[in-house]
């Protein structure tokens, strides 16, 4: 039987452990979660809670001061950690940042998103995943970050401007020559110095350290590996992970300078200045791109950003290096270099029409002593798209951006609740892709009434469907063609189909409530 470690039943049970100041609130939370889990395709909260008592009860719940984003998520975090402890092998903690757009809401305390034209929240999610099964074990952290508004940026600028004459006067009185601070170029903070940015509490690059630290201490003997994209490539993050003795695999963004003595036993060479005849290896990316491939395999790539879907042949190279601390400390770190294993994966002989061949430049502090171990580290990074699937489940599946609450205090608890339920949706879609799903009855995973109604709609008679066939038929209801060249159904067609199915299910439920004999008119 195929069943995810974390499913809808587990989610509802965990919410029953939330401490909200009164058992009636916890009971209301469980009831609301059960209703929302059965209506994941609604466009708004009133659509998904059509009963007035349920809708008003949910609003009263999330707007209560004791019901916070942290209070709802805390029991889920604890249960996720227990599931991680139960995994015998490697567990991945995959992190990424997404924007939640609430431009249409009249909530004063939201920040700018995108290019500044909209407003909303930045949601930094960290998800535990078992690479042996592909199941999401749950959220380990969710940080709702608000970027400084233009008014806040201007207030900070005025505060710096007011402080500057005082600093100049003090320096002159002490007989010192005032030093003009270097200005940053462009952006919303053109006059913010590097030192001022480094200590600013709202600096977004802090989110990666906060997300990793939220997991807590890692028990001895456990291999929990953080997996992140290029936004996490800050020296502050690399040094934090090294000092905290945490493991990671991240994608490199910066062509960093390398320290002397790249590998143990290697002759030390000053890599900042190249001598005659030396290889061009003073920079991380340059060094990786100069290495020959040591292993090759194929990767199935979906169509993305104008690039055609294809099966790409890739090669891999790796090397142990030490990266230097940047001369300008944009984050909170010291000058000690960090030892990492750098891995490059690149597409060889890309077909015509591919303008940007695949290339991953990865960094890890998990020891690599062989080509096979390097390939395993790349395999961990290949699970990173799971967090992007989760973001789609948040927005398309659970409709987080369709919430219409008018206060941040009411909005944030619902974001936490719907995010927990979004994890179960990703697991359901992942389950349907497994080979065992072709044999497992769908009624063991989803509501049997859904299976009956969908089978009547598709085949004209009630019949049992396997979990895989249920998902495919649901996608077909949403416009999926299921051609041989088509990829696995995406979130849009699944939720179009689910919306139609739920309308039919509601009709069947309404028919079941009608009197056996209609009254005479």
PDB file of C-alpha atoms in Angstrom, residues 56-232:
ATOM      1  CA  UNK A  56     -17.793  33.140  10.852  1.00  0.00           C
ATOM      2  CA  UNK A  57     -16.297  30.638  13.277  1.00  0.00           C
ATOM      3  CA  UNK A  58     -13.121  30.475  11.177  1.00  0.00           C
ATOM      4  CA  UNK A  59     -12.890  34.274  11.018  1.00  0.00           C
ATOM      5  CA  UNK A  60     -13.352  34.616  14.780  1.00  0.00           C
ATOM      6  CA  UNK A  61     -10.719  31.940  15.327  1.00  0.00           C
ATOM      7  CA  UNK A  62      -7.904  33.418  13.211  1.00  0.00           C
ATOM      8  CA  UNK A  63      -8.559  36.952  14.471  1.00  0.00           C
ATOM      9  CA  UNK A  64      -8.225  35.956  18.134  1.00  0.00           C
ATOM     10  CA  UNK A  65      -4.966  37.255  19.713  1.00  0.00           C
ATOM     11  CA  UNK A  66      -4.047  33.794  21.025  1.00  0.00           C
ATOM     12  CA  UNK A  67      -4.248  32.243  17.553  1.00  0.00           C
ATOM     13  CA  UNK A  68      -0.976  33.138  15.865  1.00  0.00           C
ATOM     14  CA  UNK A  69       1.016  31.851  12.917  1.00  0.00           C
ATOM     15  CA  UNK A  70       3.543  30.245  15.303  1.00  0.00           C
ATOM     16  CA  UNK A  71       0.879  28.691  17.553  1.00  0.00           C
ATOM     17  CA  UNK A  72      -0.711  26.864  14.617  1.00  0.00           C
ATOM     18  CA  UNK A  73       2.581  25.658  13.131  1.00  0.00           C
ATOM     19  CA  UNK A  74       4.377  24.695  16.357  1.00  0.00           C
ATOM     20  CA  UNK A  75       2.814  21.201  16.816  1.00  0.00           C
ATOM     21  CA  UNK A  76       3.433  20.523  13.135  1.00  0.00           C
ATOM     22  CA  UNK A  77       7.124  21.463  13.501  1.00  0.00           C
ATOM     23  CA  UNK A  78       7.445  19.087  16.451  1.00  0.00           C
ATOM     24  CA  UNK A  79       5.749  16.221  14.599  1.00  0.00           C
ATOM     25  CA  UNK A  80       7.932  16.850  11.533  1.00  0.00           C
ATOM     26  CA  UNK A  81      11.039  16.537  13.679  1.00  0.00           C
ATOM     27  CA  UNK A  82       9.794  13.214  15.059  1.00  0.00           C
ATOM     28  CA  UNK A  83       9.263  11.928  11.511  1.00  0.00           C
ATOM     29  CA  UNK A  84      12.805  13.051  10.640  1.00  0.00           C
ATOM     30  CA  UNK A  85      14.181  11.182  13.645  1.00  0.00           C
ATOM     31  CA  UNK A  86      12.354   8.039  12.519  1.00  0.00           C
ATOM     32  CA  UNK A  87      14.042   8.090   9.096  1.00  0.00           C
ATOM     33  CA  UNK A  88      17.084   5.776   9.138  1.00  0.00           C
ATOM     34  CA  UNK A  89      18.933   7.515   6.320  1.00  0.00           C
ATOM     35  CA  UNK A  90      19.565  10.991   4.975  1.00  0.00           C
ATOM     36  CA  UNK A  91      16.832  13.625   5.369  1.00  0.00           C
ATOM     37  CA  UNK A  92      16.874  16.758   3.225  1.00  0.00           C
ATOM     38  CA  UNK A  93      15.790  20.146   4.568  1.00  0.00           C
ATOM     39  CA  UNK A  94      14.897  22.033   1.376  1.00  0.00           C
ATOM     40  CA  UNK A  95      14.475  25.816   1.595  1.00  0.00           C
ATOM     41  CA  UNK A  96      13.263  28.454  -0.818  1.00  0.00           C
ATOM     42  CA  UNK A  97      11.608  31.869  -0.889  1.00  0.00           C
ATOM     43  CA  UNK A  98       8.340  32.795  -2.589  1.00  0.00           C
ATOM     44  CA  UNK A  99       6.244  35.960  -2.704  1.00  0.00           C
ATOM     45  CA  UNK A 100       2.606  36.025  -1.593  1.00  0.00           C
ATOM     46  CA  UNK A 101       0.722  38.733  -3.463  1.00  0.00           C
ATOM     47  CA  UNK A 102      -1.963  40.607  -1.493  1.00  0.00           C
ATOM     48  CA  UNK A 103      -1.989  43.788  -3.541  1.00  0.00           C
ATOM     49  CA  UNK A 104      -5.796  43.954  -3.461  1.00  0.00           C
ATOM     50  CA  UNK A 105      -6.078  43.900   0.334  1.00  0.00           C
ATOM     51  CA  UNK A 106      -6.308  47.014   2.474  1.00  0.00           C
ATOM     52  CA  UNK A 107      -3.745  45.907   5.029  1.00  0.00           C
ATOM     53  CA  UNK A 108      -1.358  48.663   6.043  1.00  0.00           C
ATOM     54  CA  UNK A 109       1.475  46.519   7.402  1.00  0.00           C
ATOM     55  CA  UNK A 110       2.412  44.658   4.217  1.00  0.00           C
ATOM     56  CA  UNK A 111       5.606  45.274   2.288  1.00  0.00           C
ATOM     57  CA  UNK A 112       6.515  45.751  -1.371  1.00  0.00           C
ATOM     58  CA  UNK A 113       7.013  42.682  -3.560  1.00  0.00           C
ATOM     59  CA  UNK A 114       8.436  42.171  -7.026  1.00  0.00           C
ATOM     60  CA  UNK A 115       9.630  45.439  -8.504  1.00  0.00           C
ATOM     61  CA  UNK A 116       7.801  47.373  -5.801  1.00  0.00           C
ATOM     62  CA  UNK A 117       4.505  47.781  -7.653  1.00  0.00           C
ATOM     63  CA  UNK A 118       2.617  45.247  -5.536  1.00  0.00           C
ATOM     64  CA  UNK A 119       2.417  44.485  -1.845  1.00  0.00           C
ATOM     65  CA  UNK A 120       2.406  41.321   0.171  1.00  0.00           C
ATOM     66  CA  UNK A 121       4.679  38.986   2.130  1.00  0.00           C
ATOM     67  CA  UNK A 122       7.830  37.046   1.405  1.00  0.00           C
ATOM     68  CA  UNK A 123       7.353  33.466   2.581  1.00  0.00           C
ATOM     69  CA  UNK A 124      10.544  31.503   3.344  1.00  0.00           C
ATOM     70  CA  UNK A 125       9.695  27.796   3.573  1.00  0.00           C
ATOM     71  CA  UNK A 126      11.866  24.902   4.753  1.00  0.00           C
ATOM     72  CA  UNK A 127      10.571  21.386   4.055  1.00  0.00           C
ATOM     73  CA  UNK A 128      11.865  18.036   5.272  1.00  0.00           C
ATOM     74  CA  UNK A 129      11.985  15.371   2.547  1.00  0.00           C
ATOM     75  CA  UNK A 130      12.916  11.697   2.621  1.00  0.00           C
ATOM     76  CA  UNK A 131      14.991  11.113  -0.556  1.00  0.00           C
ATOM     77  CA  UNK A 132      14.431   7.362  -0.287  1.00  0.00           C
ATOM     78  CA  UNK A 133      10.689   7.759  -0.985  1.00  0.00           C
ATOM     79  CA  UNK A 134      10.212  11.343  -2.171  1.00  0.00           C
ATOM     80  CA  UNK A 135       7.693  12.005   0.618  1.00  0.00           C
ATOM     81  CA  UNK A 136       7.559  15.380   2.296  1.00  0.00           C
ATOM     82  CA  UNK A 137       7.769  14.899   6.061  1.00  0.00           C
ATOM     83  CA  UNK A 138       6.470  18.405   6.781  1.00  0.00           C
ATOM     84  CA  UNK A 139       7.573  21.964   7.329  1.00  0.00           C
ATOM     85  CA  UNK A 140      10.549  22.628   9.583  1.00  0.00           C
ATOM     86  CA  UNK A 141      10.262  26.407   9.290  1.00  0.00           C
ATOM     87  CA  UNK A 142       8.098  29.082   7.719  1.00  0.00           C
ATOM     88  CA  UNK A 143       9.163  32.715   8.013  1.00  0.00           C
ATOM     89  CA  UNK A 144       6.806  35.474   6.865  1.00  0.00           C
ATOM     90  CA  UNK A 145       9.097  38.362   6.008  1.00  0.00           C
ATOM     91  CA  UNK A 146       8.007  41.915   5.218  1.00  0.00           C
ATOM     92  CA  UNK A 147      10.322  44.057   3.137  1.00  0.00           C
ATOM     93  CA  UNK A 148      10.750  47.659   4.230  1.00  0.00           C
ATOM     94  CA  UNK A 149       8.284  49.990   2.544  1.00  0.00           C
ATOM     95  CA  UNK A 150       9.389  53.141   0.716  1.00  0.00           C
ATOM     96  CA  UNK A 151       8.313  55.174   3.762  1.00  0.00           C
ATOM     97  CA  UNK A 152      10.498  53.049   6.039  1.00  0.00           C
ATOM     98  CA  UNK A 153      13.444  53.294   3.658  1.00  0.00           C
ATOM     99  CA  UNK A 154      13.052  57.082   3.553  1.00  0.00           C
ATOM    100  CA  UNK A 155      12.831  57.274   7.366  1.00  0.00           C
ATOM    101  CA  UNK A 156      16.045  55.240   7.651  1.00  0.00           C
ATOM    102  CA  UNK A 157      17.727  57.514   5.113  1.00  0.00           C
ATOM    103  CA  UNK A 158      16.732  60.627   7.060  1.00  0.00           C
ATOM    104  CA  UNK A 159      17.987  59.061  10.283  1.00  0.00           C
ATOM    105  CA  UNK A 160      21.363  58.356   8.658  1.00  0.00           C
ATOM    106  CA  UNK A 161      21.482  61.893   7.249  1.00  0.00           C
ATOM    107  CA  UNK A 162      20.770  63.382  10.676  1.00  0.00           C
ATOM    108  CA  UNK A 163      23.446  61.222  12.276  1.00  0.00           C
ATOM    109  CA  UNK A 164      26.123  62.084   9.689  1.00  0.00           C
ATOM    110  CA  UNK A 165      26.664  65.773  10.740  1.00  0.00           C
ATOM    111  CA  UNK A 166      26.958  64.718  14.377  1.00  0.00           C
ATOM    112  CA  UNK A 167      29.610  62.120  13.505  1.00  0.00           C
ATOM    113  CA  UNK A 168      31.485  64.704  11.429  1.00  0.00           C
ATOM    114  CA  UNK A 169      31.411  67.267  14.254  1.00  0.00           C
ATOM    115  CA  UNK A 170      32.663  64.694  16.788  1.00  0.00           C
ATOM    116  CA  UNK A 171      35.512  63.634  14.537  1.00  0.00           C
ATOM    117  CA  UNK A 172      36.535  67.273  13.910  1.00  0.00           C
ATOM    118  CA  UNK A 173      36.453  68.099  17.640  1.00  0.00           C
ATOM    119  CA  UNK A 174      38.753  65.156  18.346  1.00  0.00           C
ATOM    120  CA  UNK A 175      41.186  66.326  15.679  1.00  0.00           C
ATOM    121  CA  UNK A 176      40.387  63.489  13.301  1.00  0.00           C
ATOM    122  CA  UNK A 177      39.735  63.818   9.590  1.00  0.00           C
ATOM    123  CA  UNK A 178      36.116  62.864   8.793  1.00  0.00           C
ATOM    124  CA  UNK A 179      35.977  59.868   6.483  1.00  0.00           C
ATOM    125  CA  UNK A 180      33.362  59.980   3.755  1.00  0.00           C
ATOM    126  CA  UNK A 181      31.414  56.729   3.763  1.00  0.00           C
ATOM    127  CA  UNK A 182      31.257  54.796   0.547  1.00  0.00           C
ATOM    128  CA  UNK A 183      27.844  54.858  -1.068  1.00  0.00           C
ATOM    129  CA  UNK A 184      26.111  51.899  -2.631  1.00  0.00           C
ATOM    130  CA  UNK A 185      25.104  52.183  -6.252  1.00  0.00           C
ATOM    131  CA  UNK A 186      21.438  52.147  -7.331  1.00  0.00           C
ATOM    132  CA  UNK A 187      18.590  50.248  -5.674  1.00  0.00           C
ATOM    133  CA  UNK A 188      16.130  51.519  -3.087  1.00  0.00           C
ATOM    134  CA  UNK A 189      18.939  52.320  -0.619  1.00  0.00           C
ATOM    135  CA  UNK A 190      21.569  54.198  -2.672  1.00  0.00           C
ATOM    136  CA  UNK A 191      23.117  55.885   0.382  1.00  0.00           C
ATOM    137  CA  UNK A 192      23.238  52.821   2.659  1.00  0.00           C
ATOM    138  CA  UNK A 193      26.797  51.763   3.449  1.00  0.00           C
ATOM    139  CA  UNK A 194      27.905  48.163   3.632  1.00  0.00           C
ATOM    140  CA  UNK A 195      28.238  48.391   7.409  1.00  0.00           C
ATOM    141  CA  UNK A 196      24.719  49.770   7.753  1.00  0.00           C
ATOM    142  CA  UNK A 197      23.304  47.039   5.548  1.00  0.00           C
ATOM    143  CA  UNK A 198      25.151  44.363   7.506  1.00  0.00           C
ATOM    144  CA  UNK A 199      23.458  45.246  10.814  1.00  0.00           C
ATOM    145  CA  UNK A 200      20.016  46.022   9.379  1.00  0.00           C
ATOM    146  CA  UNK A 201      17.478  43.677  10.980  1.00  0.00           C
ATOM    147  CA  UNK A 202      15.276  43.542   7.855  1.00  0.00           C
ATOM    148  CA  UNK A 203      18.095  42.313   5.588  1.00  0.00           C
ATOM    149  CA  UNK A 204      16.599  39.484   3.500  1.00  0.00           C
ATOM    150  CA  UNK A 205      19.798  37.439   3.316  1.00  0.00           C
ATOM    151  CA  UNK A 206      19.350  36.651   7.027  1.00  0.00           C
ATOM    152  CA  UNK A 207      16.404  34.389   6.159  1.00  0.00           C
ATOM    153  CA  UNK A 208      18.606  31.479   5.087  1.00  0.00           C
ATOM    154  CA  UNK A 209      20.454  31.370   8.395  1.00  0.00           C
ATOM    155  CA  UNK A 210      17.189  31.757  10.332  1.00  0.00           C
ATOM    156  CA  UNK A 211      15.514  28.978   8.348  1.00  0.00           C
ATOM    157  CA  UNK A 212      18.337  26.540   9.022  1.00  0.00           C
ATOM    158  CA  UNK A 213      18.677  27.487  12.688  1.00  0.00           C
ATOM    159  CA  UNK A 214      14.929  26.938  13.233  1.00  0.00           C
ATOM    160  CA  UNK A 215      15.469  23.192  12.831  1.00  0.00           C
ATOM    161  CA  UNK A 216      17.266  23.104  16.176  1.00  0.00           C
ATOM    162  CA  UNK A 217      20.136  20.856  17.197  1.00  0.00           C
ATOM    163  CA  UNK A 218      20.835  17.874  14.955  1.00  0.00           C
ATOM    164  CA  UNK A 219      21.105  14.627  16.950  1.00  0.00           C
ATOM    165  CA  UNK A 220      24.383  12.757  16.818  1.00  0.00           C
ATOM    166  CA  UNK A 221      24.443  10.136  14.100  1.00  0.00           C
ATOM    167  CA  UNK A 222      21.796  11.830  11.949  1.00  0.00           C
ATOM    168  CA  UNK A 223      22.523  13.184   8.473  1.00  0.00           C
ATOM    169  CA  UNK A 224      20.181  16.131   7.879  1.00  0.00           C
ATOM    170  CA  UNK A 225      21.274  18.123   4.836  1.00  0.00           C
ATOM    171  CA  UNK A 226      20.061  21.612   3.935  1.00  0.00           C
ATOM    172  CA  UNK A 227      19.391  22.064   0.199  1.00  0.00           C
ATOM    173  CA  UNK A 228      19.065  25.592  -1.193  1.00  0.00           C
ATOM    174  CA  UNK A 229      19.258  27.506  -4.459  1.00  0.00           C
ATOM    175  CA  UNK A 230      21.605  30.366  -5.394  1.00  0.00           C
ATOM    176  CA  UNK A 231      19.977  32.964  -3.135  1.00  0.00           C
ATOM    177  CA  UNK A 232      21.492  31.189  -0.114  1.00  0.00           C
TER     178      UNK A 232
END
